[in-house]
Short mmCIF file of N, CA and C in Angstrom, two decimals:
data_model
loop_
_atom_site.label_atom_id
_atom_site.label_comp_id
_atom_site.label_asym_id
_atom_site.label_seq_id
_atom_site.Cartn_x
_atom_site.Cartn_y
_atom_site.Cartn_z
N UNK A 1 109.09 70.58 148.48
CA UNK A 1 108.30 71.89 148.14
C UNK A 1 106.70 71.85 148.09
N UNK A 2 106.25 72.86 148.15
CA UNK A 2 104.69 72.87 148.37
C UNK A 2 103.95 72.13 147.18
N UNK A 3 102.50 71.58 147.43
CA UNK A 3 102.00 70.69 146.42
C UNK A 3 101.22 71.75 145.73
N UNK A 4 101.74 72.46 144.96
CA UNK A 4 100.82 73.52 144.26
C UNK A 4 100.57 73.05 142.79
N UNK A 5 101.30 71.73 142.23
CA UNK A 5 101.07 71.39 140.87
C UNK A 5 100.56 70.02 141.05
N UNK A 6 99.77 69.73 139.94
CA UNK A 6 99.29 68.28 139.99
C UNK A 6 100.34 67.13 139.78
N UNK A 7 101.67 67.40 139.26
CA UNK A 7 102.63 66.41 139.04
C UNK A 7 103.87 66.71 140.12
N UNK A 8 104.45 65.68 140.85
CA UNK A 8 105.63 65.89 141.86
C UNK A 8 106.69 66.23 141.05
N UNK A 9 106.96 65.80 139.61
CA UNK A 9 108.12 66.01 138.92
C UNK A 9 108.14 67.64 138.69
N UNK A 10 106.87 68.08 138.48
CA UNK A 10 106.87 69.65 138.32
C UNK A 10 107.03 70.37 139.30
N UNK A 11 106.56 70.03 140.39
CA UNK A 11 106.95 70.79 141.73
C UNK A 11 108.37 70.67 142.03
N UNK A 12 109.11 69.60 141.74
CA UNK A 12 110.58 69.39 142.18
C UNK A 12 111.30 70.36 141.10
N UNK A 13 110.95 70.03 139.60
CA UNK A 13 111.53 71.29 138.68
C UNK A 13 111.53 72.49 139.23
N UNK A 14 110.12 72.99 139.48
CA UNK A 14 110.05 74.32 139.82
C UNK A 14 110.89 74.90 141.15
N UNK A 15 110.83 74.14 142.10
CA UNK A 15 111.17 74.62 143.28
C UNK A 15 112.77 74.32 143.25
N UNK A 16 113.53 73.54 142.40
CA UNK A 16 114.95 73.47 142.09
C UNK A 16 115.38 74.58 141.48
N UNK A 17 114.72 75.19 140.51
CA UNK A 17 115.08 76.37 139.70
C UNK A 17 114.86 77.66 140.64
N UNK A 18 113.80 77.57 141.27
CA UNK A 18 113.53 78.85 142.10
C UNK A 18 114.33 79.06 143.44
N UNK A 19 114.36 77.87 144.25
CA UNK A 19 115.04 78.08 145.36
C UNK A 19 116.68 77.70 145.57
N UNK A 20 117.21 76.74 144.47
CA UNK A 20 118.53 76.65 144.40
C UNK A 20 119.03 77.07 143.08
N UNK A 21 118.25 77.35 142.00
CA UNK A 21 119.10 78.16 140.98
C UNK A 21 119.80 77.00 139.97
N UNK A 22 119.30 75.94 140.10
CA UNK A 22 119.82 74.90 139.54
C UNK A 22 119.19 74.67 137.93
N UNK A 23 119.71 73.91 137.07
CA UNK A 23 119.10 73.48 135.85
C UNK A 23 118.91 71.77 136.01
N UNK A 24 117.54 71.72 136.23
CA UNK A 24 117.23 70.27 136.68
C UNK A 24 117.83 69.10 135.43
N UNK A 25 117.64 69.53 134.18
CA UNK A 25 117.87 68.55 133.22
C UNK A 25 119.43 68.35 133.27
N UNK A 26 120.06 69.28 133.47
CA UNK A 26 121.44 69.19 133.32
C UNK A 26 122.18 68.94 134.68
N UNK A 27 121.78 69.38 135.78
CA UNK A 27 122.64 69.40 136.90
C UNK A 27 122.11 68.30 138.07
N UNK A 28 121.00 67.39 137.48
CA UNK A 28 120.61 66.68 138.39
C UNK A 28 120.88 65.22 137.83
N UNK A 29 121.49 63.98 138.65
CA UNK A 29 121.99 63.04 138.29
C UNK A 29 120.87 62.11 138.50
N UNK A 30 120.26 62.02 139.94
CA UNK A 30 119.31 61.02 140.31
C UNK A 30 118.10 61.88 141.27
N UNK A 31 117.33 61.53 141.45
CA UNK A 31 116.32 62.15 142.28
C UNK A 31 115.05 60.99 142.85
N UNK A 32 114.61 61.20 144.07
CA UNK A 32 113.53 60.40 144.14
C UNK A 32 112.60 61.16 145.66
N UNK A 33 111.55 60.89 145.78
CA UNK A 33 110.74 61.53 146.86
C UNK A 33 110.56 60.76 147.97
N UNK A 34 111.13 61.34 149.52
CA UNK A 34 111.00 60.64 150.39
C UNK A 34 109.54 60.60 150.96
N UNK A 35 109.00 61.31 150.59
CA UNK A 35 107.18 61.36 151.14
C UNK A 35 106.88 62.77 151.46
N UNK A 36 105.76 62.80 151.72
CA UNK A 36 104.97 64.08 151.89
C UNK A 36 104.77 64.50 153.32
N UNK A 37 105.02 65.62 153.83
CA UNK A 37 105.20 65.81 155.17
C UNK A 37 103.94 67.06 155.41
N UNK A 38 103.44 66.98 156.63
CA UNK A 38 102.48 68.21 157.15
C UNK A 38 103.63 69.02 157.91
N UNK A 39 103.50 70.48 157.71
CA UNK A 39 104.47 71.39 158.17
C UNK A 39 104.06 71.80 159.26
N UNK A 40 102.83 71.39 159.90
CA UNK A 40 102.33 71.57 161.25
C UNK A 40 101.51 72.92 161.10
N UNK A 41 101.23 73.25 162.38
CA UNK A 41 100.18 74.32 162.55
C UNK A 41 100.96 75.79 162.24
N UNK A 42 102.27 76.18 162.54
CA UNK A 42 102.85 77.10 162.29
C UNK A 42 102.80 77.86 160.92
N UNK A 43 102.78 76.65 160.01
CA UNK A 43 102.53 77.03 158.65
C UNK A 43 101.44 76.54 157.91
N UNK A 44 100.11 76.34 158.95
CA UNK A 44 98.90 76.38 158.27
C UNK A 44 98.79 74.91 157.69
N UNK A 45 99.33 74.00 158.28
CA UNK A 45 99.38 72.61 157.70
C UNK A 45 99.71 72.22 156.50
N UNK A 46 100.42 73.08 155.66
CA UNK A 46 100.78 72.96 154.34
C UNK A 46 101.35 71.69 154.01
N UNK A 47 101.14 70.85 153.10
CA UNK A 47 101.63 69.45 152.66
C UNK A 47 103.07 70.01 151.80
N UNK A 48 104.18 69.42 152.22
CA UNK A 48 105.27 69.68 151.42
C UNK A 48 105.74 68.22 151.05
N UNK A 49 106.32 68.11 149.57
CA UNK A 49 107.10 66.86 149.43
C UNK A 49 108.37 67.09 149.52
N UNK A 50 108.86 66.14 150.18
CA UNK A 50 110.46 66.24 150.38
C UNK A 50 111.18 65.26 149.44
N UNK A 51 112.17 65.79 148.79
CA UNK A 51 112.64 65.08 147.86
C UNK A 51 114.51 64.98 148.05
N UNK A 52 115.02 63.77 147.44
CA UNK A 52 116.49 64.04 147.54
C UNK A 52 116.93 63.99 146.18
N UNK A 53 117.98 64.94 145.91
CA UNK A 53 118.60 64.98 144.62
C UNK A 53 120.02 64.61 144.70
N UNK A 54 120.53 63.94 144.01
CA UNK A 54 121.93 63.92 143.59
C UNK A 54 122.25 64.74 142.50
N UNK A 55 123.29 65.50 142.82
CA UNK A 55 123.66 66.50 141.80
C UNK A 55 124.81 66.35 141.20
N UNK A 56 124.98 66.72 139.99
CA UNK A 56 126.39 66.50 139.28
C UNK A 56 127.14 67.96 139.51
N UNK A 57 126.94 68.57 140.54
CA UNK A 57 127.70 70.08 141.08
C UNK A 57 128.68 69.76 142.03
N UNK A 58 129.47 70.48 142.24
CA UNK A 58 130.27 70.62 143.28
C UNK A 58 129.43 71.48 144.30
N UNK A 59 129.88 71.60 145.73
CA UNK A 59 129.52 72.71 146.43
C UNK A 59 129.69 74.01 146.25
N UNK A 60 130.90 74.24 145.77
CA UNK A 60 131.05 75.41 145.31
C UNK A 60 129.97 76.06 144.06
N UNK A 61 130.10 75.15 143.12
CA UNK A 61 129.08 75.63 142.05
C UNK A 61 127.66 75.59 142.49
N UNK A 62 127.16 74.77 143.55
CA UNK A 62 125.99 74.93 143.82
C UNK A 62 125.56 76.24 144.70
N UNK A 63 126.74 76.47 145.57
CA UNK A 63 126.61 77.91 146.13
C UNK A 63 126.37 78.89 145.46
N UNK A 64 127.05 79.06 144.26
CA UNK A 64 126.96 80.07 143.11
C UNK A 64 125.62 80.03 142.59
N UNK A 65 124.91 78.99 142.18
CA UNK A 65 123.70 78.82 141.73
C UNK A 65 122.75 79.50 142.71
N UNK A 66 122.92 79.02 143.88
CA UNK A 66 122.00 79.30 144.93
C UNK A 66 121.85 80.98 145.18
N UNK A 67 123.32 81.66 145.09
CA UNK A 67 123.47 83.09 145.03
C UNK A 67 122.52 83.73 144.06
N UNK A 68 122.20 83.12 142.81
CA UNK A 68 121.42 83.72 141.80
C UNK A 68 120.02 83.16 141.82
N UNK A 69 119.48 82.43 142.78
CA UNK A 69 118.40 81.82 142.77
C UNK A 69 117.16 82.91 143.26
N UNK A 70 115.99 82.89 142.48
CA UNK A 70 114.97 84.05 142.63
C UNK A 70 114.22 83.66 144.12
N UNK A 71 114.22 82.60 144.54
CA UNK A 71 113.60 82.45 145.88
C UNK A 71 114.53 81.95 146.99
N UNK A 72 115.76 82.24 146.84
CA UNK A 72 116.86 81.91 148.01
C UNK A 72 116.57 82.36 149.29
N UNK A 73 115.62 83.63 149.37
CA UNK A 73 115.32 83.97 150.68
C UNK A 73 114.59 83.09 151.47
N UNK A 74 114.09 82.01 150.87
CA UNK A 74 113.25 80.77 151.55
C UNK A 74 114.15 80.15 152.58
N UNK A 75 115.42 80.37 152.45
CA UNK A 75 116.37 79.60 153.25
C UNK A 75 117.23 80.48 153.75
N UNK A 76 117.94 80.37 154.97
CA UNK A 76 118.81 81.03 155.49
C UNK A 76 120.14 80.80 154.98
N UNK A 77 120.33 79.58 154.43
CA UNK A 77 121.55 79.03 153.82
C UNK A 77 121.28 77.81 153.15
N UNK A 78 122.13 77.20 152.46
CA UNK A 78 122.39 75.96 151.91
C UNK A 78 123.66 75.32 152.27
N UNK A 79 123.66 74.26 152.74
CA UNK A 79 124.94 73.65 153.15
C UNK A 79 124.99 72.09 152.77
N UNK A 80 126.17 71.93 152.36
CA UNK A 80 126.67 70.39 151.63
C UNK A 80 127.45 69.85 152.87
N UNK A 81 126.76 68.79 153.34
CA UNK A 81 127.27 67.92 154.24
C UNK A 81 126.84 66.38 154.10
N UNK A 82 127.60 65.55 154.59
CA UNK A 82 127.57 64.13 154.49
C UNK A 82 126.26 63.84 155.11
N UNK A 83 125.48 62.88 154.76
CA UNK A 83 124.22 62.36 155.37
C UNK A 83 124.34 62.19 156.78
N UNK A 84 125.40 61.36 157.07
CA UNK A 84 125.50 60.99 158.40
C UNK A 84 125.75 62.23 159.18
N UNK A 85 126.34 63.27 158.88
CA UNK A 85 126.43 64.54 159.56
C UNK A 85 125.40 65.35 160.00
N UNK A 86 124.54 64.97 159.11
CA UNK A 86 123.03 66.05 158.89
C UNK A 86 122.31 65.72 160.13
N UNK A 87 122.29 64.81 160.93
CA UNK A 87 121.46 64.82 162.01
C UNK A 87 122.10 65.48 163.32
N UNK A 88 123.32 65.83 163.14
CA UNK A 88 124.01 66.83 164.22
C UNK A 88 123.66 68.10 163.95
N UNK A 89 123.20 68.65 162.99
CA UNK A 89 122.84 69.99 162.49
C UNK A 89 121.80 70.59 163.51
N UNK A 90 121.95 71.77 163.87
CA UNK A 90 121.23 72.48 164.97
C UNK A 90 121.05 74.21 164.55
N UNK A 91 119.72 74.60 164.61
CA UNK A 91 118.51 73.83 165.00
C UNK A 91 118.17 73.25 163.84
N UNK A 92 117.28 72.58 163.69
CA UNK A 92 116.54 71.57 162.81
C UNK A 92 115.36 71.21 163.28
N UNK A 93 114.22 71.44 162.19
CA UNK A 93 113.08 71.37 162.38
C UNK A 93 112.43 69.76 162.50
N UNK A 94 111.39 69.61 162.88
CA UNK A 94 110.92 68.03 162.83
C UNK A 94 110.75 67.62 161.85
N UNK A 95 110.22 68.44 160.62
CA UNK A 95 110.09 67.93 159.30
C UNK A 95 111.69 67.66 158.63
N UNK A 96 112.53 68.37 158.80
CA UNK A 96 113.84 68.18 158.48
C UNK A 96 114.42 66.86 158.98
N UNK A 97 114.27 66.98 160.41
CA UNK A 97 114.91 65.55 161.13
C UNK A 97 114.35 64.48 160.60
N UNK A 98 112.83 64.12 160.20
CA UNK A 98 112.11 63.08 159.73
C UNK A 98 112.71 62.68 158.32
N UNK A 99 112.86 63.92 157.62
CA UNK A 99 113.62 63.88 156.18
C UNK A 99 114.74 63.28 156.15
N UNK A 100 115.83 63.66 157.09
CA UNK A 100 117.07 63.12 156.94
C UNK A 100 117.09 61.48 157.48
N UNK A 101 116.26 61.28 158.39
CA UNK A 101 116.18 59.90 158.75
C UNK A 101 115.65 59.22 157.62
N UNK A 102 114.61 59.61 156.97
CA UNK A 102 114.21 58.88 155.83
C UNK A 102 115.11 58.77 154.70
N UNK A 103 115.84 59.85 154.28
CA UNK A 103 117.06 59.66 153.55
C UNK A 103 118.26 58.75 153.81
N UNK A 104 118.52 58.60 155.03
CA UNK A 104 119.47 57.77 155.69
C UNK A 104 118.91 56.19 155.11
N UNK A 105 117.78 56.06 155.74
CA UNK A 105 117.09 54.79 155.47
C UNK A 105 116.92 54.35 153.94
N UNK A 106 116.32 55.47 153.14
CA UNK A 106 116.37 55.05 151.58
C UNK A 106 117.61 54.84 151.09
N UNK A 107 118.63 55.89 151.74
CA UNK A 107 119.90 55.73 150.90
C UNK A 107 120.66 54.26 151.10
N UNK A 108 120.06 53.89 152.28
CA UNK A 108 120.86 52.47 152.71
C UNK A 108 120.22 51.31 151.65
N UNK A 109 119.14 51.70 151.41
CA UNK A 109 118.31 50.55 150.41
C UNK A 109 118.55 50.93 149.18
N UNK A 110 118.80 52.17 148.81
CA UNK A 110 118.80 52.60 147.10
C UNK A 110 120.25 52.86 146.92
N UNK A 111 121.30 52.14 146.76
CA UNK A 111 122.66 52.58 146.37
C UNK A 111 122.62 53.06 144.99
N UNK A 112 123.55 53.99 144.62
CA UNK A 112 123.70 54.26 143.40
C UNK A 112 124.49 53.14 142.77
N UNK A 113 124.29 52.91 141.63
CA UNK A 113 125.33 52.13 140.77
C UNK A 113 126.47 52.52 140.46
N UNK A 114 127.44 51.76 140.24
CA UNK A 114 128.86 52.27 140.30
C UNK A 114 129.09 53.12 138.81
N UNK A 115 127.96 52.83 137.91
CA UNK A 115 128.24 53.78 136.54
C UNK A 115 127.62 55.29 136.73
N UNK A 116 126.84 55.46 137.99
CA UNK A 116 126.25 56.68 138.21
C UNK A 116 127.44 57.34 139.26
N UNK A 117 128.40 56.71 139.74
CA UNK A 117 129.15 57.35 140.56
C UNK A 117 130.13 58.46 139.96
N UNK A 118 130.29 59.54 140.54
CA UNK A 118 131.28 60.58 140.08
C UNK A 118 132.85 60.17 140.53
N UNK A 119 133.76 60.18 139.27
CA UNK A 119 134.98 59.50 139.66
C UNK A 119 135.89 60.41 140.44
#
């Protein structure tokens, strides 16, 4: 999300609602910030925060939420993939590739506890 709020939590909340159509308080199990990235010259060097969210939603429900999102046009599609498969996606921007690599590293270092796992 674009850093247009003083609080990273509020940036994520706003972007989650606008771009995915989800309800952050109900639909998000866990989340963390991977970092802040410069989007490059093409996007005026805008700074974006990149987050990981573990959702309580199935892929089908997320897809349905996305269809009702007010800013869904910011993305050509939303795909649900296993993290190890994400680096094989193409095309992929430099920022997205770095975010996936950071996610894989942080995910390996920050496992979810057994009580947080969906049965």
